[in-house]
């Protein structure tokens, strides 16, 4: 039975740093859902290069997905995220990462082919976040 878990804002930097390592080069699909535009697929089966959280300046808290291979590069930025949810399968692997922004638009990052653990092994030290602010 799949379950959904929320990652609180203070945990975004560490979580995404660890996930970026675990899911490096894993194929993903990105979709955006909004009331105004409906559901739109932006990219399909492109390897994940990283997920970053902006730690400073006017873009503080913005989340970026960076995807690409030798044929295509893709960058998607969520400017004002307010919630991050994980959809986790029975094996503890990520099915989907959902980020909702202030306007209610949801960006969905689907992990194709499964096999990306939702959580780092407890013995692995996650990255420390940089100091916030200017």
Short mmCIF file of C-alpha atoms in Angstrom, two decimals:
data_model
loop_
_atom_site.label_atom_id
_atom_site.label_comp_id
_atom_site.label_asym_id
_atom_site.label_seq_id
_atom_site.Cartn_x
_atom_site.Cartn_y
_atom_site.Cartn_z
CA UNK A 1 0.00 0.00 0.00
CA UNK A 2 1.45 3.33 -1.06
CA UNK A 3 1.78 6.12 1.46
CA UNK A 4 2.33 9.87 1.34
CA UNK A 5 4.79 11.75 3.56
CA UNK A 6 5.41 15.48 3.83
CA UNK A 7 8.93 16.92 4.06
CA UNK A 8 8.86 20.13 6.17
CA UNK A 9 10.57 23.23 4.66
CA UNK A 10 13.47 23.11 7.13
CA UNK A 11 14.30 19.60 5.81
CA UNK A 12 14.19 20.39 2.08
CA UNK A 13 17.90 21.16 1.60
CA UNK A 14 19.14 17.99 3.32
CA UNK A 15 16.49 15.78 1.78
CA UNK A 16 17.11 16.97 -1.78
CA UNK A 17 20.90 16.75 -1.38
CA UNK A 18 20.59 13.10 -0.38
CA UNK A 19 17.95 12.32 -2.99
CA UNK A 20 20.10 13.89 -5.71
CA UNK A 21 22.90 11.44 -4.83
CA UNK A 22 20.59 8.41 -4.62
CA UNK A 23 18.73 9.20 -7.85
CA UNK A 24 21.66 10.51 -9.95
CA UNK A 25 21.03 9.59 -13.62
CA UNK A 26 17.69 7.91 -12.82
CA UNK A 27 15.06 8.52 -15.54
CA UNK A 28 12.23 10.81 -14.43
CA UNK A 29 9.08 12.38 -15.84
CA UNK A 30 7.99 15.92 -14.93
CA UNK A 31 4.36 17.01 -14.97
CA UNK A 32 2.71 20.25 -13.88
CA UNK A 33 -0.92 20.44 -12.70
CA UNK A 34 -2.83 23.67 -12.24
CA UNK A 35 -6.48 24.66 -12.15
CA UNK A 36 -5.94 27.13 -14.96
CA UNK A 37 -3.96 24.88 -17.35
CA UNK A 38 -4.85 21.34 -16.26
CA UNK A 39 -2.17 18.63 -16.33
CA UNK A 40 0.81 18.98 -18.68
CA UNK A 41 3.76 16.64 -19.18
CA UNK A 42 6.95 18.70 -19.54
CA UNK A 43 9.54 15.96 -20.03
CA UNK A 44 9.62 12.16 -20.09
CA UNK A 45 12.38 9.63 -19.26
CA UNK A 46 15.19 12.16 -18.87
CA UNK A 47 17.96 11.40 -16.34
CA UNK A 48 17.94 13.37 -13.10
CA UNK A 49 21.11 15.41 -12.55
CA UNK A 50 20.07 17.09 -9.32
CA UNK A 51 17.50 18.90 -7.20
CA UNK A 52 18.56 22.15 -5.58
CA UNK A 53 17.05 24.55 -3.04
CA UNK A 54 18.11 28.20 -3.30
CA UNK A 55 19.61 29.10 0.10
CA UNK A 56 19.94 32.90 -0.30
CA UNK A 57 18.78 36.11 -1.90
CA UNK A 58 15.53 37.00 -3.60
CA UNK A 59 15.00 33.40 -4.75
CA UNK A 60 15.33 31.99 -1.20
CA UNK A 61 13.57 28.62 -0.99
CA UNK A 62 13.07 28.15 -4.75
CA UNK A 63 13.46 24.52 -5.86
CA UNK A 64 15.07 23.51 -9.17
CA UNK A 65 15.04 20.17 -11.00
CA UNK A 66 17.99 19.72 -13.35
CA UNK A 67 17.66 16.91 -15.90
CA UNK A 68 19.56 15.99 -19.01
CA UNK A 69 21.59 13.73 -21.22
CA UNK A 70 23.79 14.19 -24.27
CA UNK A 71 20.74 15.14 -26.39
CA UNK A 72 18.65 17.35 -24.13
CA UNK A 73 18.94 19.61 -21.06
CA UNK A 74 15.98 20.58 -18.93
CA UNK A 75 15.65 22.91 -15.93
CA UNK A 76 12.42 23.49 -14.03
CA UNK A 77 12.16 26.07 -11.21
CA UNK A 78 9.40 26.30 -8.59
CA UNK A 79 9.69 29.90 -7.36
CA UNK A 80 7.54 29.86 -4.22
CA UNK A 81 7.13 26.29 -2.96
CA UNK A 82 5.00 25.80 0.13
CA UNK A 83 4.72 22.00 0.45
CA UNK A 84 6.76 18.95 -0.56
CA UNK A 85 5.21 15.48 -0.51
CA UNK A 86 6.62 12.05 -1.28
CA UNK A 87 4.53 9.18 -2.63
CA UNK A 88 6.30 6.03 -1.46
CA UNK A 89 5.58 2.47 -2.65
CA UNK A 90 5.46 -0.72 -0.55
CA UNK A 91 9.21 -1.30 -1.03
CA UNK A 92 10.14 2.13 0.38
CA UNK A 93 10.96 3.47 -3.08
CA UNK A 94 9.84 6.84 -4.42
CA UNK A 95 7.01 6.78 -6.91
CA UNK A 96 6.54 10.55 -7.07
CA UNK A 97 7.78 13.78 -5.55
CA UNK A 98 5.11 16.51 -5.44
CA UNK A 99 5.89 20.19 -4.87
CA UNK A 100 3.03 22.66 -4.47
CA UNK A 101 3.59 26.40 -4.84
CA UNK A 102 1.67 29.38 -3.40
CA UNK A 103 -0.67 29.51 -6.41
CA UNK A 104 -1.72 25.88 -5.90
CA UNK A 105 0.22 24.63 -8.93
CA UNK A 106 1.73 21.20 -8.35
CA UNK A 107 4.94 19.99 -9.97
CA UNK A 108 5.23 16.20 -10.02
CA UNK A 109 8.52 14.38 -10.48
CA UNK A 110 7.84 10.70 -11.27
CA UNK A 111 10.66 8.19 -10.84
CA UNK A 112 10.44 5.91 -13.87
CA UNK A 113 11.34 2.23 -13.48
CA UNK A 114 11.32 2.44 -9.64
CA UNK A 115 14.30 1.55 -7.49
CA UNK A 116 15.08 4.95 -5.89
CA UNK A 117 14.92 4.67 -2.11
CA UNK A 118 12.81 7.39 -0.49
CA UNK A 119 15.18 7.59 2.47
CA UNK A 120 18.93 7.39 2.89
CA UNK A 121 20.28 4.57 5.01
CA UNK A 122 20.52 5.83 8.64
CA UNK A 123 24.32 5.45 8.61
CA UNK A 124 24.68 7.93 5.71
CA UNK A 125 25.27 11.52 6.78
CA UNK A 126 23.19 13.97 4.75
CA UNK A 127 24.57 17.36 3.68
CA UNK A 128 24.38 20.29 6.06
CA UNK A 129 22.37 23.24 4.76
CA UNK A 130 24.21 26.49 4.09
CA UNK A 131 23.37 29.45 6.32
CA UNK A 132 20.13 31.12 5.21
CA UNK A 133 19.90 34.76 4.23
CA UNK A 134 22.15 37.15 2.39
#
